[in-house]
Amino acid sequence: MEENNNNQPLLSSREDNQNNHLETLLSTTSNHSFTADADDIQPINTVRDFYKEFKVESKKLWFLAGPAIFTSICQYSLGAITQVFAGHVSTIALAAVSVENSVIAGFSFGIMLGMGSALETLCGQAFGAGQHDMLGIYMQRSWVILNSTGVILCFLYIFASKLLKLIGQTTEISEAAGLFAVWMIPQLFAYAMNFPIAKFLQAQSKMMVMAIISAVALVFHTFFSWLLILKLDWGMAGAAVVLNVSWWFIVVAQLAYIFSGTCGRAWSGFSSKAFQNLWGFVRLSLASAVMLCMNILGWTVMVALGINAAIRVSNELGAAHPRTAKFSLVVAVISSFIIGLVLSIILIASRNEYPTLFSDDSDVETLVKKLTPVLATCILINNIQPVLSGDLVWDALRDSGTDVRFFFMVYKTNWNKEASVAEDRIRKWGGPDSKEDNDQPLMEKENKQPLLSPYGEDELTHQNKHLLSRPFTAGARLLFTEFKTEFNKLWYLAAPAIFTAICQYSLGAITQVFAGHVSTLALAAVSVENSVISGFSFGIMLGMGSALETLCGQAYGAGQYDMLGIYMQRSWLILNGTAVILCFFYIFAEQLLKLIGQTPEISESAGLFSVWMIPQLFAYALNFPIAKFLQAQSKIMVMAVISAVALVFHVFFSWLVMLKLGWGMAGAAVVLNLSWWFIVVAQLAYIFSGSCGRAWSGFSWKAFQNLWGFVKLSFASAIMLW
């Protein structure tokens, strides 16, 4: 237990100081000590020191990021160029290729890139620690997992036409996009090979090779797209042929480079070790995929920079250079913001010219021109996020006790601790200790951590110990057993949680449906309020409430149940204070909507509806902390039942009040507010009934202690999620 406590500083098994220990964490960084390597940069104390190190670090970053950005642009341009030529075939061809690229291939791209991103930290830290031989093993493991995932995703391509019709796409476009999706299945397996290769090469700073190969592919892709799609009139079939061949050219060329021996010890041939501990790697890959899919907001330039910032940080952590790791992140963030600003300016300046590249349809061109300022704004707002996701998510969030989630408080982070944890993580996933002989058996070094349990170690069954602690090296039967066990655990929580989320999301969606039967103006007003005003506040509140996820989960896992209620009350105070500030956003919604270009009529209606929806804002402030409080105790079914009841009543009363009684938008506001408050009151009644045991022991003055530390954590969580 003592070893676990050292690795998880948020937890403590000592009854006399457990609460004080958790409280102290909110105002300090970490109690984990680590000595930096002699090659680490010196502490930065003056502006001159900052400028000097910034210049050096910028060169290092752009040595990686320059070719990576070029590579990313080239690879993204493959699909974009295909769309350009498709736009000159027909409007249907353009729509079909666009839908397949953005929905079908886009979804698969996100899954594959996310799962491949599991290698970012592992390869980066292994290379930084000099454990080059592990890079090839990691890449091969990822190939096995991603190609298996590709087989599953094939069904998405095969049934694309039906899925597109199901989500409301027109029959003509759905059928054309569905046919094109089937033709694009080979690209899916190119993704499965390419993304692990990219992480493998990036970890070794071999970016120029990727850039050259991608550039050659882009040149040939442009020529053959023109030849096959337009000159030979192959249309969409030609587009599919060229796009598939271009992606596989990139894969084969990169493999030829790797197999040629230019990667040294990093590639020593195929190995059976790639099939060891596959289940652990699957879980890591799936977690990476989920995280990236939630944050895939602009992957071209910014994710490229973020990936290489992650590699820089991973290398430095693996090499025991915590100060260098911290500073490389600062440089990456500044550089990313500058790039985002430049791209936004270019986009706005050329908004009258570039739409003609994609279509000859005047309506399409006009719409693109109108949406360009919004797109530019999104790029500018989101430009820093992928960089921070690349660094902080993979280098820190997997360590459940790390407060590095304060992404805008980079200098508050204990990077000494992260450098120490980096080596532990390498050993966990099959690598040897960098301080020991690399020839020692890899799997003897594995240190698997079971999922948190509210029970003591002595109460775990022998079977659970066996499943959670051993590396997976056995046959298909044991794989099925472990998969079934893990699957049941996952869906025991996930199924009710997904159902709850769908029910709560449907409240606003159903309101929009009924608003559409009132008038077009009512539909527009409710939609704008839901997506812009309420959507913004929802993101802030959900993000701030998410600060409880780690704290409540770990406190419950450590048996410190009484702290759950304290944390929830503390979050209530902070979120309701935030709601008071956000009220001004609702009150002045009309002026804000006009400012961003919305029509006066819709702005006035949406502004009025926003004022009516202020009570919902305070329901958010109470609901999200309650959700984290209940989730930490696995009381998901209660939330699901309450949300289902709320949804049923919401549908009935929306129909009654909005349509039958003719209350229109006013009725929509009344019912939507009441539905959200019903959820809050019902959940509170459950909590106050004593069903949560020691987790709720009543209101406490402790909720007012150390509020500032909790505020910082809440805002950091909000910005990360938003």
XYZ file of C-alpha atoms in Angstrom, residues 15-673:
659
model
C -6.647 7.748 8.675
C -5.039 10.491 10.776
C -4.040 12.708 7.855
C -5.988 11.515 4.804
C -8.291 14.522 4.614
C -5.517 17.039 5.235
C -3.435 15.366 2.541
C -6.188 15.685 -0.052
C -6.829 19.275 0.979
C -3.163 20.225 0.690
C -3.046 18.979 -2.895
C -5.318 21.741 -4.097
C -2.819 24.394 -3.116
C 0.470 22.585 -3.842
C 1.925 20.749 -6.770
C 3.307 17.447 -5.569
C 5.270 15.778 -2.823
C 7.259 13.660 -5.243
C 10.930 14.597 -5.424
C 13.176 14.122 -8.397
C 16.649 15.320 -9.302
C 17.089 16.792 -12.764
C 19.836 15.550 -15.044
C 22.958 17.705 -15.438
C 22.127 18.371 -19.109
C 18.828 20.050 -18.212
C 18.548 23.802 -18.810
C 19.247 26.155 -15.933
C 16.360 27.880 -14.117
C 15.066 30.943 -16.012
C 15.213 34.053 -13.828
C 15.447 37.011 -16.234
C 14.001 38.176 -19.544
C 17.404 37.666 -21.132
C 17.477 34.047 -19.938
C 13.987 33.547 -21.342
C 14.905 34.990 -24.750
C 18.071 32.908 -24.954
C 16.359 29.633 -24.102
C 13.307 30.505 -26.206
C 15.535 30.907 -29.257
C 17.281 27.586 -28.645
C 14.046 25.730 -27.933
C 12.302 27.266 -30.960
C 15.002 25.857 -33.225
C 14.596 22.411 -31.666
C 10.815 22.564 -31.929
C 10.765 23.732 -35.537
C 13.343 21.148 -36.498
C 10.536 18.709 -35.721
C 7.468 20.849 -36.312
C 8.424 22.389 -39.659
C 8.575 19.098 -41.579
C 5.673 17.733 -39.522
C 3.416 20.638 -40.415
C 4.400 20.291 -44.064
C 3.697 16.537 -43.870
C 0.337 17.122 -42.243
C -0.672 19.704 -44.839
C 0.360 17.389 -47.680
C -1.584 14.445 -46.286
C -4.641 16.556 -45.544
C -4.427 18.008 -49.049
C -4.886 14.564 -50.575
C -8.532 14.528 -49.558
C -8.972 18.248 -50.168
C -7.635 18.029 -53.729
C -9.926 15.088 -54.401
C -12.838 17.269 -53.294
C -11.648 20.121 -55.524
C -11.696 17.914 -58.614
C -14.979 16.279 -57.535
C -16.533 19.745 -57.410
C -15.796 20.120 -61.120
C -17.516 16.811 -61.923
C -20.918 17.577 -60.397
C -22.553 18.960 -57.267
C -23.571 15.434 -56.228
C -19.989 14.196 -56.647
C -18.717 17.064 -54.503
C -21.342 16.386 -51.837
C -20.670 12.636 -51.865
C -16.890 12.975 -51.582
C -17.236 15.678 -48.920
C -19.634 13.593 -46.832
C -17.449 10.491 -47.108
C -14.317 12.470 -46.261
C -15.818 14.323 -43.306
C -18.208 11.735 -41.830
C -17.117 8.198 -42.773
C -13.371 8.610 -43.374
C -13.257 11.463 -40.859
C -14.627 9.259 -38.088
C -12.255 6.427 -38.986
C -9.356 8.869 -39.260
C -10.079 10.103 -35.740
C -10.275 6.586 -34.326
C -7.091 5.436 -36.075
C -5.118 8.584 -35.297
C -6.269 8.456 -31.699
C -5.343 4.814 -31.236
C -2.035 5.395 -32.999
C -1.407 8.302 -30.644
C -0.910 5.816 -27.827
C 2.644 5.572 -29.197
C 3.409 9.286 -28.819
C 4.444 9.197 -25.197
C 5.677 5.598 -25.160
C 7.988 6.009 -28.154
C 9.023 9.531 -27.206
C 10.006 8.604 -23.679
C 11.617 5.312 -24.678
C 13.759 7.133 -27.242
C 14.609 9.870 -24.744
C 15.669 7.205 -22.245
C 17.818 5.430 -24.849
C 15.603 2.331 -25.065
C 15.559 2.369 -28.873
C 14.749 -1.316 -29.330
C 11.290 -0.840 -27.797
C 10.160 1.536 -30.572
C 9.813 -1.212 -33.176
C 7.963 -3.456 -30.714
C 5.489 -0.687 -29.884
C 4.907 0.036 -33.586
C 4.225 -3.618 -34.399
C 1.813 -3.909 -31.466
C -0.043 -0.880 -32.727
C -0.204 -2.353 -36.254
C -1.878 -5.491 -34.904
C -4.444 -3.493 -32.940
C -5.187 -0.867 -35.590
C -5.586 -3.371 -38.420
C -8.002 -5.342 -36.250
C -9.872 -2.114 -35.609
C -9.861 -1.486 -39.355
C -11.709 -4.764 -39.918
C -14.416 -3.646 -37.493
C -14.649 -0.177 -39.052
C -15.206 -1.760 -42.477
C -18.850 -2.203 -41.509
C -19.130 1.577 -41.175
C -17.994 1.892 -44.798
C -20.138 -0.979 -46.086
C -23.330 0.346 -44.486
C -22.473 4.027 -44.982
C -25.439 4.635 -47.272
C -27.944 3.367 -44.707
C -26.256 5.223 -41.855
C -26.279 8.513 -43.758
C -29.969 8.119 -44.547
C -30.584 7.326 -40.887
C -29.055 10.628 -39.734
C -31.131 12.621 -42.230
C -28.944 12.904 -45.331
C -30.793 12.984 -48.670
C -31.218 9.699 -50.538
C -29.247 10.831 -53.589
C -26.215 12.003 -51.617
C -26.383 9.020 -49.233
C -26.254 6.506 -52.068
C -23.420 8.294 -53.863
C -21.418 8.740 -50.645
C -22.119 5.119 -49.646
C -20.744 3.820 -52.936
C -17.665 6.045 -52.632
C -17.168 4.854 -49.030
C -17.022 1.200 -50.134
C -14.407 2.117 -52.729
C -12.359 3.848 -49.999
C -11.956 0.799 -47.715
C -8.273 0.324 -48.740
C -7.557 3.800 -47.347
C -8.765 2.586 -43.945
C -5.991 -0.002 -43.727
C -3.475 2.564 -44.955
C -4.454 4.617 -41.899
C -3.873 1.539 -39.721
C -0.299 1.243 -40.992
C 0.545 4.922 -41.388
C -0.246 6.375 -37.964
C 1.965 3.979 -35.953
C 4.732 4.516 -38.535
C 4.383 8.277 -38.090
C 4.767 8.048 -34.296
C 7.729 5.683 -34.721
C 9.557 8.109 -37.035
C 8.568 11.246 -35.117
C 10.022 9.868 -31.895
C 13.391 9.639 -33.686
C 13.052 13.123 -35.216
C 13.000 11.608 -38.714
C 10.491 14.165 -39.918
C 12.197 15.166 -43.149
C 11.719 11.683 -44.600
C 7.982 11.850 -43.946
C 7.824 15.341 -45.437
C 9.596 14.319 -48.659
C 7.446 11.212 -49.124
C 4.241 13.187 -48.499
C 5.319 15.921 -50.918
C 6.012 13.395 -53.682
C 2.654 11.732 -52.995
C 0.873 15.086 -53.208
C 2.448 15.963 -56.568
C 1.509 12.622 -58.101
C -1.929 12.763 -56.489
C -2.683 16.146 -58.050
C -1.581 15.053 -61.519
C -3.386 11.710 -61.525
C -6.534 13.227 -60.006
C -6.699 15.659 -62.914
C -5.931 12.867 -65.379
C -8.380 10.244 -64.124
C -11.218 12.381 -62.761
C -11.428 15.062 -65.461
C -9.428 14.046 -68.537
C -10.335 10.343 -68.626
C -13.736 11.124 -67.092
C -13.591 8.365 -64.478
C -15.398 10.649 -62.037
C -15.822 9.379 -58.473
C -14.304 5.992 -59.331
C -11.129 7.747 -60.450
C -11.121 9.806 -57.260
C -11.257 6.630 -55.161
C -8.478 4.931 -57.138
C -6.096 7.880 -56.886
C -6.793 8.603 -53.216
C -6.259 4.971 -52.191
C -3.062 4.650 -54.229
C -1.691 7.923 -52.814
C -2.166 6.821 -49.219
C -0.645 3.407 -49.856
C 2.290 5.015 -51.650
C 3.038 6.939 -48.448
C 2.842 3.756 -46.357
C 5.012 1.632 -48.663
C 7.640 4.366 -49.081
C 7.929 4.847 -45.316
C 8.181 1.098 -44.736
C 10.924 0.857 -47.361
C 12.840 3.556 -45.491
C 12.434 1.757 -42.150
C 13.319 -1.701 -43.492
C 16.441 -0.309 -45.184
C 18.173 -0.181 -41.803
C 18.338 3.606 -41.485
C 16.566 3.517 -38.113
C 19.325 1.542 -36.403
C 18.325 -0.281 -33.215
C 14.802 1.157 -33.390
C 13.958 -1.445 -36.061
C 15.501 -4.879 -35.654
C 12.855 -6.817 -37.570
C 9.531 -8.394 -36.756
C 9.282 -9.855 -33.269
C 6.898 -12.114 -31.351
C 7.139 -9.598 -28.501
C 4.654 -7.496 -30.452
C 1.964 -10.003 -29.439
C 2.789 -9.800 -25.729
C 0.640 -7.667 -23.415
C -1.698 -6.834 -26.292
C -4.689 -6.273 -24.026
C -2.892 -3.593 -22.047
C -1.931 -1.910 -25.298
C -5.523 -2.189 -26.559
C -6.812 -0.363 -23.505
C -4.189 2.347 -23.864
C -4.995 2.709 -27.574
C -8.734 2.935 -26.969
C -8.210 5.530 -24.261
C -6.024 7.517 -26.647
C -8.661 7.257 -29.378
C -11.441 8.502 -27.114
C -9.350 11.407 -25.871
C -8.320 12.460 -29.359
C -11.827 12.123 -30.799
C -12.973 14.532 -28.123
C -10.283 17.011 -29.085
C -9.898 16.694 -32.871
C -10.600 20.358 -33.473
C -8.138 21.268 -36.164
C -5.705 18.484 -36.764
C -3.841 19.809 -39.790
C -1.273 22.328 -38.565
C -2.040 22.522 -34.870
C -2.106 18.808 -34.125
C 1.116 18.438 -36.092
C 2.714 21.029 -33.849
C 1.105 19.462 -30.795
C 2.376 16.000 -31.677
C 5.918 17.236 -31.942
C 5.626 19.319 -28.819
C 4.532 16.082 -27.144
C 7.579 14.330 -28.544
C 9.852 17.099 -27.290
C 8.320 16.899 -23.826
C 8.347 13.088 -23.852
C 12.002 12.978 -24.902
C 13.016 15.412 -22.199
C 11.004 13.651 -19.496
C 12.455 10.312 -20.512
C 15.938 11.845 -20.396
C 15.295 13.375 -16.934
C 15.147 17.015 -18.069
C 12.029 18.402 -16.351
C 12.852 22.108 -16.809
C 13.540 21.597 -20.505
C 10.248 19.735 -20.830
C 8.398 22.598 -19.192
C 10.029 25.207 -21.370
C 9.495 23.279 -24.594
C 5.779 23.349 -23.842
C 5.801 27.124 -23.384
C 7.541 27.568 -26.729
C 5.094 25.246 -28.452
C 2.082 27.123 -27.097
C 3.404 30.520 -28.197
C 4.361 29.225 -31.638
C 0.984 27.557 -32.077
C -0.897 30.735 -31.238
C 1.110 32.751 -33.759
C 0.437 30.184 -36.487
C -3.273 30.185 -35.718
C -3.385 33.955 -35.944
C -1.593 34.012 -39.307
C -3.821 31.283 -40.757
C -6.957 33.088 -39.619
C -5.838 36.310 -41.285
C -4.999 34.504 -44.543
C -8.356 32.731 -44.518
C -10.330 35.934 -44.054
C -8.261 37.823 -46.631
C -8.879 35.167 -49.293
C -12.522 34.415 -48.482
C -13.699 35.784 -51.842
C -11.275 33.688 -53.892
C -10.771 30.195 -52.439
C -14.427 28.960 -52.573
C -14.207 28.849 -56.386
C -11.642 26.050 -56.087
C -14.204 23.692 -54.616
C -17.346 24.342 -56.608
C -18.817 26.223 -59.537
C -22.138 26.533 -57.692
C -22.754 30.176 -56.753
C -24.894 29.242 -53.728
C -22.113 27.078 -52.321
C -19.562 29.847 -52.876
C -21.772 32.423 -51.165
C -22.343 30.188 -48.151
C -18.627 29.447 -47.797
C -17.838 33.171 -47.880
C -20.331 33.806 -45.094
C -18.977 30.979 -42.940
C -15.294 31.838 -43.411
C -15.119 34.400 -40.552
C -16.643 31.823 -38.212
C -14.109 29.227 -39.344
C -11.238 31.673 -38.880
C -12.459 32.512 -35.397
C -12.649 28.821 -34.481
C -9.098 28.273 -35.699
C -7.847 31.164 -33.589
C -9.749 30.055 -30.498
C -8.763 26.403 -30.785
C -5.174 26.841 -31.906
C -3.548 26.153 -28.557
C -5.703 23.193 -27.509
C -4.147 20.433 -29.638
C -0.652 21.382 -28.497
C -1.689 21.130 -24.883
C -3.599 17.922 -25.571
C -0.504 16.421 -27.121
C 1.652 17.278 -24.128
C -0.548 17.308 -21.104
C -3.000 14.547 -21.873
C -0.469 11.906 -22.781
C 2.410 12.936 -20.526
C 0.332 13.687 -17.473
C -3.323 12.754 -17.428
C -2.559 9.037 -17.512
C -0.964 9.605 -14.111
C -4.161 9.844 -12.108
C -2.573 11.835 -9.291
C -1.159 14.661 -11.368
C -2.522 18.189 -11.228
C -1.018 19.049 -14.601
C -4.594 19.472 -15.844
C -4.037 23.125 -14.977
C -2.924 23.614 -18.557
C -2.814 27.384 -18.357
C -0.749 27.053 -15.192
C 2.136 25.222 -16.790
C 4.609 26.652 -14.347
C 2.570 25.304 -11.438
C 3.156 21.779 -12.670
C 5.712 19.607 -10.922
C 7.685 18.528 -13.975
C 10.259 16.837 -11.768
C 7.556 14.372 -10.847
C 6.580 13.893 -14.492
C 10.183 13.062 -15.397
C 10.214 10.416 -12.689
C 6.843 8.992 -13.716
C 7.996 8.816 -17.356
C 10.480 6.056 -16.595
C 7.897 4.161 -14.542
C 5.478 4.333 -17.466
C 8.048 2.881 -19.854
C 8.536 -0.088 -17.543
C 4.775 -0.470 -17.177
C 4.313 -0.966 -20.920
C 7.097 -3.443 -21.417
C 10.335 -1.437 -21.460
C 13.327 -2.037 -19.192
C 14.614 0.392 -16.585
C 16.971 2.854 -18.210
C 19.244 2.593 -15.217
C 19.517 -1.162 -15.513
C 20.822 -3.572 -18.092
C 18.661 -3.420 -21.191
C 19.190 -7.133 -21.760
C 17.036 -8.095 -18.766
C 13.725 -9.789 -19.631
C 11.224 -7.130 -20.569
C 8.108 -8.658 -19.087
C 9.758 -9.189 -15.682
C 9.803 -5.424 -15.326
C 6.079 -4.947 -15.883
C 4.248 -3.164 -13.124
C 0.532 -3.230 -13.851
C -1.838 -1.152 -11.738
C -5.361 -2.529 -11.252
C -8.363 -0.266 -11.493
C -9.217 1.533 -8.246
C -11.449 -0.474 -5.941
C -13.265 0.695 -2.793
C -12.251 -2.562 -1.136
C -9.005 -3.485 0.518
C -6.376 -5.488 -1.319
C -7.019 -8.501 0.878
C -10.640 -8.591 -0.266
C -9.812 -8.924 -3.949
C -10.468 -12.377 -5.274
C -7.646 -14.530 -6.524
C -9.190 -14.463 -9.996
C -9.307 -10.667 -10.147
C -5.711 -10.422 -8.968
C -4.716 -12.857 -11.678
C -6.551 -11.015 -14.440
C -5.401 -7.551 -13.424
C -1.750 -8.215 -12.686
C -0.420 -10.668 -15.272
C 0.770 -9.750 -18.779
C -1.434 -11.167 -21.512
C 0.586 -13.778 -23.337
C -1.841 -16.717 -23.457
C -4.276 -17.933 -26.065
C -7.618 -16.861 -27.464
C -9.640 -18.386 -24.622
C -7.981 -16.269 -21.956
C -8.220 -13.246 -24.243
C -11.976 -13.813 -24.478
C -12.256 -14.222 -20.692
C -10.328 -11.033 -19.981
C -12.176 -9.157 -22.700
C -15.539 -10.275 -21.310
C -14.576 -9.254 -17.769
C -13.319 -5.853 -18.857
C -16.258 -5.379 -21.226
C -18.754 -6.047 -18.430
C -17.012 -3.584 -16.117
C -16.935 -0.944 -18.821
C -20.567 -1.232 -19.841
C -21.828 -1.553 -16.282
C -20.888 2.112 -16.005
C -20.949 3.191 -19.633
C -24.397 1.967 -20.699
C -26.409 3.915 -18.082
C -24.079 6.896 -18.511
C -24.604 6.937 -22.279
C -28.358 6.577 -21.807
C -28.331 9.458 -19.301
C -26.365 11.683 -21.676
C -28.728 10.898 -24.556
C -31.788 11.677 -22.425
C -30.390 14.974 -21.173
C -29.212 15.994 -24.636
C -32.640 15.117 -26.019
C -34.324 17.683 -23.784
C -32.973 20.542 -25.890
C -33.356 18.615 -29.144
C -37.037 17.864 -28.488
C -37.636 21.506 -27.637
C -36.197 22.420 -31.038
C -38.432 19.857 -32.752
C -41.585 21.351 -31.262
C -40.306 24.887 -31.886
C -40.110 23.981 -35.569
C -43.866 23.382 -35.502
C -44.466 26.815 -34.005
C -42.675 28.886 -36.656
C -39.430 29.093 -38.595
C -38.380 32.054 -36.465
C -39.051 30.109 -33.258
C -36.965 27.202 -34.546
C -34.084 29.519 -35.444
C -34.242 31.322 -32.097
C -34.311 28.135 -30.011
C -31.557 26.561 -32.123
C -29.289 29.596 -31.771
C -29.877 29.813 -28.024
C -29.269 26.077 -27.575
C -26.104 25.943 -29.666
C -24.494 29.315 -28.943
C -25.685 30.760 -25.621
C -26.671 27.635 -23.696
C -24.055 25.547 -25.504
C -21.253 27.843 -24.366
C -22.494 27.822 -20.773
C -23.028 24.061 -20.867
C -19.399 23.564 -21.872
C -18.125 25.856 -19.130
C -20.282 24.264 -16.434
C -19.606 20.693 -17.516
C -15.898 21.412 -17.684
C -15.779 23.016 -14.252
C -17.846 20.188 -12.808
C -15.366 17.754 -14.323
C -12.817 18.907 -11.754
C -14.517 16.426 -9.440
C -13.875 13.409 -11.657
C -10.378 12.646 -10.433
C -10.861 13.919 -6.880
C -14.104 12.039 -6.191
C -13.001 8.913 -8.025
C -9.731 8.671 -6.156
C -11.232 9.599 -2.783
C -13.827 6.860 -3.223
C -11.212 4.379 -4.360
C -9.165 5.162 -1.247
C -12.188 4.744 1.030
C -12.269 8.463 1.915
C -16.017 8.655 1.322
C -16.725 11.694 3.492
C -14.678 13.902 1.153
C -17.060 13.310 -1.777
C -19.806 15.434 -0.252
C -17.330 18.180 0.625
C -16.010 18.310 -2.915
C -19.538 18.432 -4.350
C -20.566 21.316 -2.096
C -17.389 23.181 -2.940
C -18.111 22.757 -6.633
C -21.682 23.991 -6.117
C -20.348 27.226 -4.641
C -17.932 27.801 -7.499
C -20.320 26.857 -10.305
C -23.177 28.961 -8.944
C -20.775 31.890 -8.646
C -19.778 31.291 -12.256
C -23.458 31.104 -13.239
C -24.033 34.581 -11.833
C -21.287 35.884 -14.120
C -22.638 33.950 -17.111
C -26.058 35.540 -16.567
C -24.732 38.629 -18.331
C -24.051 36.428 -21.355
C -27.752 35.515 -21.389
C -29.009 39.037 -20.659
C -26.977 40.592 -23.475
C -27.375 37.641 -25.854
C -29.276 39.751 -28.387
C -26.471 42.292 -28.710
C -23.816 39.570 -28.868
C -25.647 37.704 -31.622
C -26.007 40.870 -33.675
C -22.317 41.545 -33.132
C -21.319 38.210 -34.681
C -23.540 38.785 -37.713
C -26.870 37.161 -36.840
C -29.976 38.816 -38.344
C -31.814 41.315 -36.089
C -35.044 39.289 -36.116
C -33.408 36.036 -35.011
C -31.128 37.878 -32.560
C -34.091 39.516 -30.824
C -36.046 36.259 -30.546
C -33.012 34.252 -29.405
C -32.085 37.006 -26.946
C -35.544 36.938 -25.382
C -35.491 33.136 -25.183
C -32.027 33.291 -23.572
C -33.300 35.506 -20.757
C -36.108 33.034 -20.125
C -33.550 30.210 -19.943
C -31.463 31.674 -17.088
C -32.948 29.187 -14.546
C -31.476 26.354 -16.638
C -28.034 27.866 -16.064
C -28.293 27.356 -12.301
C -29.624 23.842 -12.862
C -26.376 23.151 -14.718
C -24.439 24.542 -11.741
C -26.012 21.981 -9.417
C -26.394 19.048 -11.800
C -22.835 18.579 -13.040
C -21.220 18.284 -9.579
C -24.039 15.916 -8.570
C -23.307 13.793 -11.640
C -19.606 13.468 -10.761
C -20.518 12.712 -7.135
C -22.827 9.855 -8.163
C -20.569 8.567 -10.934
C -17.662 8.171 -8.516
C -19.845 5.758 -6.525
C -21.035 3.923 -9.667
C -24.598 5.086 -8.984
C -25.217 5.601 -12.673
C -28.505 3.720 -12.867
C -30.193 6.256 -10.594
C -29.191 9.064 -12.930
C -30.411 7.078 -15.934
C -33.848 6.419 -14.423
C -34.316 10.048 -13.376
C -33.241 11.325 -16.800
C -35.591 8.885 -18.553
C -38.552 10.028 -16.453
C -37.631 13.659 -17.124
C -37.486 12.985 -20.860
C -40.932 11.361 -20.939
C -42.517 14.241 -19.056
C -40.610 16.746 -21.180
C -41.995 15.326 -24.422
C -45.564 15.327 -23.135
C -45.527 18.807 -21.622
C -43.671 20.291 -24.602
C -46.478 19.055 -26.857
C -49.147 20.237 -24.414
C -47.769 23.676 -23.605
C -46.170 24.665 -26.921
C -48.682 23.283 -29.413
C -51.961 22.507 -27.681
C -52.052 25.532 -25.373
C -50.259 27.749 -27.897
C -47.631 29.129 -25.504
C -44.967 28.928 -28.210
C -41.436 29.908 -27.187
C -42.521 30.909 -23.693
C -43.871 27.396 -23.199
C -40.628 25.936 -24.509
C -38.659 27.891 -21.902
C -40.981 26.879 -19.065
C -40.882 23.162 -19.884
C -37.131 23.028 -20.552
C -36.329 24.816 -17.289
